[in-house]
Amino acid sequence: MPPIFSVDPRSGIPIYLQLIEQVKRAVALGTLDSGEQLPTVKALALDLTVNPNTVARAYRELERDRVIETSPGRGSFVRADGSPSVVKRAVTDVAASALSDAVRECRSLGCDAPAIRTLLEGALERWFPGENS
Amino acid sequence: MNAISIANLTKRYGTTLAVDDVSFEIAEGSVCGLLGPNGAGKSTTMRCLLGLIRRTSGQLAIGGKPIVAETFESVAYVPDSNALYCWMTIAQHIEVTRRSYRNFDRLRLNELIAMFALDPRKKVGALSKGQQTAVALALAFSINPRVLVLDEPSSGLDPIFQRVVLDLIIDASSNGATVLFSSHQIGQVERAADRVVIMRSGKTIVDGEIDRLKSDEKIVEAIFPSDAFSTAHFDADARIRRVERTGRTLRLFVRSDAEAVARDVETLAPRAVQIVDLGLEDIFLGAVGADAITQGVS
């Protein structure tokens, strides 16, 4: 049973980017296993009630990012070859974007780089007590 | 290839310019939502495209060719009202459609009639506005059209049938059909379409891929220590659609390069600056202007 993706079409984040993030997150968390099949473009578009070209675009970019592979007539699958690196890349991508959002938010509040660095040190100390030298 | 191509379309009624030099193209397989306040020229653009009313000037093409009688073999049009004859039953309309279209698909039609819970024995005149829309849609999708032009296809339909219409559009698009549809419900366009054209007073004011617009169109919002800050140089900035000032707050509706605009704003020494992502509704209101709200646009 493939994971259920969800997107918010009303959000200001492009739908194809939301989908890319969702698939990468599913791969990073292991809810989508290496070699596992993704829904077809049409099935996912109908399931989420979003435009099929938008879903196709997300799949194309996921292919380019080497997260999934598509074989004509068979469908799209999470890449199986060298899967640990696929998962690692997915983790890095999702985490980097989450951290970037957090920094953007701090910056919009008027924090400068040194202030954000101090905050980050504090956050690391909270979640990794003692490890952060 | 472009399935629909509109170049420099103008339609004049007497001294009124209903459509004023409108140009846009829709690639094959794409779904384009047409948005705009009432009277913006959406329906007139559609009727001109299909040759139902005579254009004043401009070039139009469907499937890369000028519109001729054969074009309608593969084009379905659902007008915003009066698509059907009140004195005829649904079954009689089905019979007319069957005789008129080579690609008429009886099984598909039966599916659609069941989907919309329609009784073919009923006369169109006895149906609600929403049911009449449903009949027109069922007939339109039953001919497996390559191009669909739908003028407010979900007006009068309840939320469940509105979702059915979106599913039909999405299904048609994933089979390669091209769709142009107008709607007052921005959320429907945001879901079913990949492209949007926003019209106002007969002109095209926004035209683009929805996801691209969401990447480009932002609000750069800044709070200043006092209300004495100068923004005159933003008025003529091509990156900025609109400048809004209220007290110590500055809001710039940006059409591109939000990060660069935000850096420019920072040189004015604000207390804080943020870039706000916009949904299609915000983009629509930002482009059409706040006065459109008073015209009853949702």
Short mmCIF file of C-alpha atoms in Angstrom, two decimals:
data_model
loop_
_atom_site.label_atom_id
_atom_site.label_comp_id
_atom_site.label_asym_id
_atom_site.label_seq_id
_atom_site.Cartn_x
_atom_site.Cartn_y
_atom_site.Cartn_z
CA MET A 1 0.00 0.00 0.00
CA PRO A 2 1.71 3.19 -1.14
CA PRO A 3 1.57 6.16 1.21
CA ILE A 4 -1.19 8.70 0.76
CA PHE A 5 0.24 12.00 -0.34
CA SER A 6 -1.53 15.22 0.42
CA VAL A 7 -1.11 18.64 -1.07
CA ASP A 8 -2.68 21.98 -0.30
CA PRO A 9 -3.63 23.54 -3.64
CA ARG A 10 -4.47 26.88 -1.98
CA SER A 11 -1.00 27.26 -0.54
CA GLY A 12 1.49 29.68 -2.09
CA ILE A 13 3.95 26.79 -2.47
CA PRO A 14 3.71 25.38 -6.01
CA ILE A 15 1.86 22.05 -6.01
CA TYR A 16 4.65 20.24 -7.87
CA LEU A 17 7.14 21.32 -5.17
CA GLN A 18 4.78 20.11 -2.43
CA LEU A 19 4.55 16.74 -4.17
CA ILE A 20 8.31 16.45 -4.63
CA GLU A 21 8.75 17.19 -0.93
CA GLN A 22 6.10 14.61 0.02
CA VAL A 23 7.68 11.85 -2.06
CA LYS A 24 11.16 12.64 -0.73
CA ARG A 25 9.83 12.66 2.82
CA ALA A 26 8.13 9.29 2.25
CA VAL A 27 11.41 7.88 0.90
CA ALA A 28 13.39 9.40 3.79
CA LEU A 29 10.99 7.97 6.39
CA GLY A 30 10.85 4.61 4.63
CA THR A 31 7.08 4.72 4.04
CA LEU A 32 8.08 4.39 0.39
CA ASP A 33 10.57 1.55 0.06
CA SER A 34 13.28 1.33 -2.54
CA GLY A 35 11.86 -0.33 -5.62
CA GLU A 36 8.30 0.42 -4.56
CA GLN A 37 5.87 1.55 -7.23
CA LEU A 38 4.33 5.00 -7.22
CA PRO A 39 0.77 5.64 -8.40
CA THR A 40 0.41 6.55 -12.08
CA VAL A 41 0.23 10.24 -12.94
CA LYS A 42 -3.46 9.92 -13.78
CA ALA A 43 -4.32 7.97 -10.61
CA LEU A 44 -2.49 10.43 -8.36
CA ALA A 45 -3.97 13.46 -10.15
CA LEU A 46 -7.48 12.08 -9.69
CA ASP A 47 -6.75 11.00 -6.12
CA LEU A 48 -5.50 14.47 -5.11
CA THR A 49 -7.82 16.35 -7.53
CA VAL A 50 -4.95 18.26 -9.08
CA ASN A 51 -3.84 18.84 -12.65
CA PRO A 52 -2.11 15.79 -14.20
CA ASN A 53 0.58 17.91 -15.91
CA THR A 54 1.52 19.21 -12.47
CA VAL A 55 1.90 15.63 -11.16
CA ALA A 56 3.88 14.68 -14.27
CA ARG A 57 6.20 17.62 -13.67
CA ALA A 58 6.84 16.51 -10.08
CA TYR A 59 7.65 12.98 -11.31
CA ARG A 60 10.02 14.37 -13.98
CA GLU A 61 11.91 16.40 -11.38
CA LEU A 62 12.04 13.43 -8.99
CA GLU A 63 13.55 11.42 -11.84
CA ARG A 64 16.09 14.16 -12.50
CA ASP A 65 16.91 14.19 -8.77
CA ARG A 66 17.40 10.41 -9.11
CA VAL A 67 14.80 9.62 -6.45
CA ILE A 68 12.50 7.66 -8.74
CA GLU A 69 12.81 5.99 -12.11
CA THR A 70 10.19 5.47 -14.74
CA SER A 71 10.15 2.61 -17.18
CA PRO A 72 7.78 3.01 -20.10
CA GLY A 73 4.73 0.81 -19.79
CA ARG A 74 5.57 -0.32 -16.26
CA GLY A 75 5.31 2.84 -14.22
CA SER A 76 7.37 4.87 -11.76
CA PHE A 77 9.36 3.30 -8.95
CA VAL A 78 11.58 4.47 -6.12
CA ARG A 79 15.11 3.86 -7.35
CA ALA A 80 16.40 0.53 -6.18
CA ASP A 81 20.06 0.78 -7.23
CA GLY A 82 22.25 2.21 -4.47
CA SER A 83 19.14 2.89 -2.43
CA PRO A 84 20.97 4.02 0.75
CA SER A 85 22.27 7.05 -1.15
CA VAL A 86 18.78 7.76 -2.54
CA VAL A 87 17.38 7.75 0.99
CA LYS A 88 20.30 9.82 2.27
CA ARG A 89 19.80 12.39 -0.47
CA ALA A 90 16.07 12.54 0.26
CA VAL A 91 16.77 13.09 3.98
CA THR A 92 19.28 15.85 3.18
CA ASP A 93 16.93 17.59 0.74
CA VAL A 94 13.93 17.59 3.08
CA ALA A 95 16.02 18.61 6.11
CA ALA A 96 17.83 21.39 4.20
CA SER A 97 14.54 22.86 3.06
CA ALA A 98 13.08 22.72 6.60
CA LEU A 99 16.17 24.48 7.99
CA SER A 100 16.08 27.05 5.20
CA ASP A 101 12.45 27.85 6.03
CA ALA A 102 13.37 28.28 9.70
CA VAL A 103 16.26 30.64 8.86
CA ARG A 104 14.01 32.60 6.49
CA GLU A 105 11.48 32.99 9.29
CA CYS A 106 14.15 34.17 11.79
CA ARG A 107 15.51 36.63 9.22
CA SER A 108 12.05 38.04 8.53
CA LEU A 109 11.78 38.78 12.26
CA GLY A 110 14.86 40.98 11.92
CA CYS A 111 17.53 38.57 13.25
CA ASP A 112 20.98 38.88 11.65
CA ALA A 113 23.31 35.96 10.86
CA PRO A 114 25.22 35.96 14.19
CA ALA A 115 21.95 36.08 16.12
CA ILE A 116 20.55 33.15 14.11
CA ARG A 117 23.80 31.21 14.65
CA THR A 118 23.45 31.69 18.41
CA LEU A 119 19.83 30.51 18.24
CA LEU A 120 20.88 27.48 16.19
CA GLU A 121 23.55 26.60 18.77
CA GLY A 122 20.86 26.77 21.43
CA ALA A 123 18.52 24.55 19.42
CA LEU A 124 21.29 21.99 18.81
CA GLU A 125 22.11 21.95 22.54
CA ARG A 126 18.44 21.30 23.28
CA TRP A 127 18.06 18.37 20.88
CA PHE A 128 21.61 16.98 21.16
CA PRO A 129 22.57 17.78 24.76
CA GLY A 130 26.32 17.53 25.36
CA GLU A 131 27.14 16.55 21.77
CA ASN A 132 27.43 20.10 20.54
CA SER A 133 30.94 21.40 21.20
CA MET B 1 1.85 22.27 -30.39
CA ASN B 2 -0.74 24.79 -29.30
CA ALA B 3 -4.26 23.39 -29.25
CA ILE B 4 -5.76 26.84 -28.82
CA SER B 5 -4.24 30.01 -30.12
CA ILE B 6 -5.71 33.49 -29.71
CA ALA B 7 -3.75 36.39 -31.21
CA ASN B 8 -4.68 40.05 -30.85
CA LEU B 9 -8.38 39.29 -30.42
CA THR B 10 -10.56 42.37 -30.27
CA LYS B 11 -14.36 42.49 -30.02
CA ARG B 12 -16.17 45.79 -30.12
CA TYR B 13 -19.89 46.28 -29.47
CA GLY B 14 -20.60 49.78 -30.75
CA THR B 15 -18.31 51.95 -28.71
CA THR B 16 -17.73 49.29 -26.03
CA LEU B 17 -14.53 47.26 -26.17
CA ALA B 18 -15.59 43.87 -24.75
CA VAL B 19 -12.28 42.20 -25.62
CA ASP B 20 -9.25 44.41 -26.12
CA ASP B 21 -6.24 42.93 -27.93
CA VAL B 22 -6.19 39.62 -26.07
CA SER B 23 -3.52 37.04 -26.92
CA PHE B 24 -2.82 33.70 -25.30
CA GLU B 25 -2.04 30.16 -26.30
CA ILE B 26 -2.82 26.83 -24.68
CA ALA B 27 -0.53 23.88 -25.29
CA GLU B 28 -2.04 20.52 -26.19
CA GLY B 29 -3.05 18.60 -23.04
CA SER B 30 -2.97 21.69 -20.88
CA VAL B 31 -5.84 22.95 -18.72
CA CYS B 32 -6.22 26.71 -18.66
CA GLY B 33 -8.45 28.49 -16.16
CA LEU B 34 -9.95 31.80 -17.23
CA LEU B 35 -10.58 34.14 -14.32
CA GLY B 36 -11.86 37.68 -14.09
CA PRO B 37 -14.54 39.86 -12.55
CA ASN B 38 -18.00 39.89 -14.15
CA GLY B 39 -17.89 41.69 -17.47
CA ALA B 40 -14.15 41.13 -17.93
CA GLY B 41 -14.72 39.57 -21.37
CA LYS B 42 -14.28 35.86 -20.55
CA SER B 43 -17.46 34.59 -22.22
CA THR B 44 -16.99 36.89 -25.20
CA THR B 45 -13.45 35.59 -25.68
CA MET B 46 -14.75 32.00 -25.67
CA ARG B 47 -17.59 32.76 -28.09
CA CYS B 48 -15.23 34.56 -30.47
CA LEU B 49 -12.77 31.66 -30.28
CA LEU B 50 -15.50 29.25 -31.39
CA GLY B 51 -16.80 31.60 -34.08
CA LEU B 52 -20.19 31.90 -32.37
CA ILE B 53 -19.93 35.66 -32.52
CA ARG B 54 -17.97 37.62 -35.07
CA ARG B 55 -14.70 39.10 -33.89
CA THR B 56 -13.76 42.67 -34.75
CA SER B 57 -10.14 41.64 -35.40
CA GLY B 58 -7.55 39.05 -34.45
CA GLN B 59 -6.38 35.55 -35.40
CA LEU B 60 -7.81 32.39 -33.87
CA ALA B 61 -6.82 28.76 -34.27
CA ILE B 62 -7.83 25.41 -32.78
CA GLY B 63 -5.47 22.50 -33.33
CA GLY B 64 -3.20 24.79 -35.31
CA LYS B 65 -5.86 25.55 -37.93
CA PRO B 66 -8.45 28.28 -38.42
CA ILE B 67 -11.89 27.25 -37.18
CA VAL B 68 -14.03 25.49 -39.83
CA ALA B 69 -17.08 23.23 -39.61
CA GLU B 70 -14.93 20.08 -39.13
CA THR B 71 -13.24 21.66 -36.11
CA PHE B 72 -16.43 20.98 -34.14
CA GLU B 73 -16.10 17.19 -34.60
CA SER B 74 -13.57 17.26 -31.78
CA VAL B 75 -14.48 20.41 -29.86
CA ALA B 76 -17.02 20.54 -27.06
CA TYR B 77 -18.45 23.79 -25.78
CA VAL B 78 -20.61 24.30 -22.73
CA PRO B 79 -21.96 27.87 -22.59
CA ASP B 80 -22.79 29.58 -19.32
CA SER B 81 -26.53 29.31 -19.96
CA ASN B 82 -29.21 28.19 -22.45
CA ALA B 83 -27.20 25.31 -23.84
CA LEU B 84 -30.30 23.14 -24.27
CA TYR B 85 -33.88 23.21 -25.54
CA CYS B 86 -36.42 23.38 -22.70
CA TRP B 87 -39.10 21.44 -24.62
CA MET B 88 -36.87 18.46 -25.36
CA THR B 89 -36.15 15.57 -22.99
CA ILE B 90 -32.62 14.59 -21.97
CA ALA B 91 -33.02 11.45 -24.12
CA GLN B 92 -33.86 13.59 -27.16
CA HIS B 93 -30.75 15.71 -26.59
CA ILE B 94 -28.70 12.54 -26.35
CA GLU B 95 -30.17 11.38 -29.69
CA VAL B 96 -29.28 14.71 -31.37
CA THR B 97 -25.73 14.49 -30.00
CA ARG B 98 -25.40 10.85 -31.16
CA ARG B 99 -26.41 11.81 -34.70
CA SER B 100 -24.19 14.90 -34.77
CA TYR B 101 -20.89 13.50 -33.51
CA ARG B 102 -18.95 10.64 -35.05
CA ASN B 103 -17.02 10.11 -31.78
CA PHE B 104 -20.14 9.86 -29.63
CA ASP B 105 -19.52 7.25 -26.94
CA ARG B 106 -22.74 5.68 -25.62
CA LEU B 107 -21.10 3.86 -22.71
CA ARG B 108 -19.33 7.00 -21.61
CA LEU B 109 -22.58 8.93 -21.83
CA ASN B 110 -24.42 6.37 -19.71
CA GLU B 111 -21.66 6.64 -17.12
CA LEU B 112 -21.94 10.42 -17.08
CA ILE B 113 -25.75 10.40 -16.84
CA ALA B 114 -25.47 8.03 -13.87
CA MET B 115 -22.65 10.07 -12.32
CA PHE B 116 -24.83 13.20 -12.34
CA ALA B 117 -27.91 11.18 -11.24
CA LEU B 118 -30.01 12.35 -14.20
CA ASP B 119 -33.26 10.82 -15.49
CA PRO B 120 -33.14 10.83 -19.33
CA ARG B 121 -36.97 10.80 -19.58
CA LYS B 122 -37.22 14.26 -18.05
CA LYS B 123 -37.73 17.41 -20.06
CA VAL B 124 -34.92 19.94 -19.77
CA GLY B 125 -37.46 22.61 -18.78
CA ALA B 126 -38.31 20.59 -15.66
CA LEU B 127 -34.69 20.47 -14.48
CA SER B 128 -32.91 22.77 -12.05
CA LYS B 129 -30.18 25.10 -13.31
CA GLY B 130 -27.54 22.74 -11.91
CA GLN B 131 -29.13 19.69 -13.58
CA GLN B 132 -29.21 21.52 -16.91
CA THR B 133 -25.51 22.26 -16.52
CA ALA B 134 -24.95 18.58 -15.74
CA VAL B 135 -26.77 17.51 -18.93
CA ALA B 136 -24.70 19.91 -21.03
CA LEU B 137 -21.52 18.58 -19.43
CA ALA B 138 -22.54 14.93 -19.91
CA LEU B 139 -23.17 15.59 -23.61
CA ALA B 140 -19.89 17.53 -23.96
CA PHE B 141 -17.74 14.79 -22.42
CA SER B 142 -19.57 11.98 -24.26
CA ILE B 143 -18.06 12.90 -27.63
CA ASN B 144 -14.47 12.36 -26.41
CA PRO B 145 -13.45 15.86 -27.46
CA ARG B 146 -9.83 16.87 -28.01
CA VAL B 147 -10.62 20.44 -27.01
CA LEU B 148 -13.13 21.51 -24.34
CA VAL B 149 -14.31 25.08 -23.87
CA LEU B 150 -16.36 25.30 -20.69
CA ASP B 151 -17.94 28.55 -19.57
CA GLU B 152 -18.46 28.28 -15.80
CA PRO B 153 -18.99 24.52 -15.93
CA SER B 154 -19.90 24.17 -12.28
CA SER B 155 -22.31 27.05 -11.85
CA GLY B 156 -25.42 25.88 -10.03
CA LEU B 157 -23.86 22.54 -9.08
CA ASP B 158 -23.57 21.41 -5.48
CA PRO B 159 -20.09 20.80 -4.01
CA ILE B 160 -20.19 17.05 -4.78
CA PHE B 161 -21.00 17.57 -8.46
CA GLN B 162 -18.49 20.41 -8.62
CA ARG B 163 -15.88 17.86 -7.63
CA VAL B 164 -17.18 15.51 -10.34
CA VAL B 165 -16.61 18.30 -12.90
CA LEU B 166 -13.03 18.75 -11.70
CA ASP B 167 -12.50 14.98 -11.96
CA LEU B 168 -13.86 15.03 -15.53
CA ILE B 169 -11.50 17.84 -16.49
CA ILE B 170 -8.53 16.09 -14.86
CA ASP B 171 -9.45 12.80 -16.53
CA ALA B 172 -9.79 14.46 -19.95
CA SER B 173 -6.46 16.23 -19.52
CA SER B 174 -4.64 13.05 -18.56
CA ASN B 175 -5.98 11.53 -21.79
CA GLY B 176 -4.41 14.42 -23.71
CA ALA B 177 -7.41 16.72 -24.18
CA THR B 178 -6.98 20.47 -23.92
CA VAL B 179 -9.35 22.44 -21.69
CA LEU B 180 -10.21 26.12 -21.40
CA PHE B 181 -12.64 26.80 -18.56
CA SER B 182 -13.84 29.90 -16.80
CA SER B 183 -14.84 29.98 -13.17
CA HIS B 184 -15.55 32.34 -10.34
CA GLN B 185 -14.18 29.73 -7.97
CA ILE B 186 -10.47 30.29 -7.84
CA GLY B 187 -9.97 27.10 -5.85
CA GLN B 188 -11.24 25.03 -8.79
CA VAL B 189 -8.80 26.67 -11.18
CA GLU B 190 -6.03 26.19 -8.63
CA ARG B 191 -6.73 22.43 -8.60
CA ALA B 192 -7.69 21.46 -12.13
CA ALA B 193 -5.65 23.90 -14.20
CA ASP B 194 -1.94 24.17 -14.84
CA ARG B 195 -2.32 27.52 -16.59
CA VAL B 196 -4.30 30.62 -15.74
CA VAL B 197 -5.33 33.69 -17.70
CA ILE B 198 -6.78 36.57 -15.67
CA MET B 199 -8.81 39.16 -17.56
CA ARG B 200 -10.02 42.56 -16.51
CA SER B 201 -11.96 45.12 -18.58
CA GLY B 202 -11.37 43.14 -21.76
CA LYS B 203 -7.62 42.84 -21.27
CA THR B 204 -5.34 40.01 -20.19
CA ILE B 205 -3.58 41.09 -17.00
CA VAL B 206 -2.01 37.79 -15.88
CA ASP B 207 -1.09 34.83 -18.07
CA GLY B 208 1.07 32.00 -16.87
CA GLU B 209 1.65 28.57 -15.43
CA ILE B 210 0.04 28.54 -11.97
CA ASP B 211 3.02 26.91 -10.24
CA ARG B 212 5.34 29.39 -11.96
CA LEU B 213 3.17 32.32 -10.80
CA LYS B 214 3.28 30.97 -7.26
CA SER B 215 7.08 30.85 -7.44
CA ASP B 216 7.30 34.40 -8.83
CA GLU B 217 4.43 36.37 -7.33
CA LYS B 218 5.04 37.32 -3.70
CA ILE B 219 4.31 40.05 -1.24
CA VAL B 220 7.37 41.70 0.27
CA GLU B 221 6.16 43.05 3.57
CA ALA B 222 8.20 45.45 5.69
CA ILE B 223 7.56 47.14 9.02
CA PHE B 224 9.34 50.45 9.60
CA PRO B 225 10.14 52.25 12.87
CA SER B 226 8.02 55.21 11.77
CA ASP B 227 5.67 56.00 8.91
CA ALA B 228 8.22 58.41 7.39
CA PHE B 229 9.82 56.22 4.71
CA SER B 230 10.05 56.91 1.02
CA THR B 231 8.79 54.35 -1.53
CA ALA B 232 8.41 56.61 -4.56
CA HIS B 233 11.13 54.74 -6.46
CA PHE B 234 9.06 51.51 -6.26
CA ASP B 235 6.17 53.01 -8.22
CA ALA B 236 7.90 52.67 -11.60
CA ASP B 237 9.62 49.37 -10.75
CA ALA B 238 8.77 46.73 -13.38
CA ARG B 239 9.12 43.95 -10.78
CA ILE B 240 6.34 45.46 -8.66
CA ARG B 241 2.63 45.28 -9.47
CA ARG B 242 1.32 47.39 -6.67
CA VAL B 243 2.54 49.36 -3.67
CA GLU B 244 0.38 49.38 -0.55
CA ARG B 245 1.20 51.57 2.45
CA THR B 246 -0.64 51.57 5.74
CA GLY B 247 1.03 53.45 8.58
CA ARG B 248 4.39 51.82 9.30
CA THR B 249 3.70 48.82 7.07
CA LEU B 250 4.75 48.56 3.44
CA ARG B 251 3.40 45.81 1.20
CA LEU B 252 4.84 45.35 -2.28
CA PHE B 253 2.97 43.00 -4.63
CA VAL B 254 5.91 41.60 -6.56
CA ARG B 255 5.64 39.81 -9.93
CA SER B 256 9.21 38.49 -9.89
CA ASP B 257 12.56 38.61 -8.06
CA ALA B 258 11.03 38.87 -4.58
CA GLU B 259 14.39 38.23 -2.90
CA ALA B 260 16.09 41.07 -4.79
CA VAL B 261 13.17 43.39 -4.01
CA ALA B 262 13.42 42.39 -0.33
CA ARG B 263 17.13 43.31 -0.34
CA ASP B 264 16.26 46.71 -1.87
CA VAL B 265 13.68 47.24 0.84
CA GLU B 266 16.30 46.39 3.49
CA THR B 267 18.40 49.38 2.38
CA LEU B 268 15.54 51.57 3.67
CA ALA B 269 16.34 50.31 7.20
CA PRO B 270 13.02 48.64 8.10
CA ARG B 271 12.59 46.87 11.42
CA ALA B 272 11.70 43.60 9.68
CA VAL B 273 11.11 42.29 6.15
CA GLN B 274 9.37 39.14 5.08
CA ILE B 275 8.45 37.48 1.82
CA VAL B 276 4.90 36.13 1.85
CA ASP B 277 3.89 33.24 -0.46
CA LEU B 278 0.67 33.82 -2.36
CA GLY B 279 -2.13 31.47 -3.30
CA LEU B 280 -3.96 32.04 -6.58
CA GLU B 281 -6.69 34.02 -4.82
CA ASP B 282 -4.13 36.51 -3.49
CA ILE B 283 -2.47 36.70 -6.90
CA PHE B 284 -5.89 37.31 -8.48
CA LEU B 285 -6.79 40.05 -6.01
CA GLY B 286 -3.33 41.60 -6.24
CA ALA B 287 -3.59 41.78 -10.03
CA VAL B 288 -7.24 42.73 -10.39
CA GLY B 289 -7.05 45.25 -7.57
CA ALA B 290 -8.96 45.52 -4.36
CA ASP B 291 -11.85 47.34 -6.07
CA ALA B 292 -12.79 44.03 -7.74
CA ILE B 293 -13.97 42.80 -4.35
CA THR B 294 -16.75 45.38 -4.36
CA GLN B 295 -17.91 43.97 -7.70
CA GLY B 296 -18.74 40.74 -5.92
CA VAL B 297 -15.92 38.49 -7.04
CA SER B 298 -15.26 35.54 -4.79
#
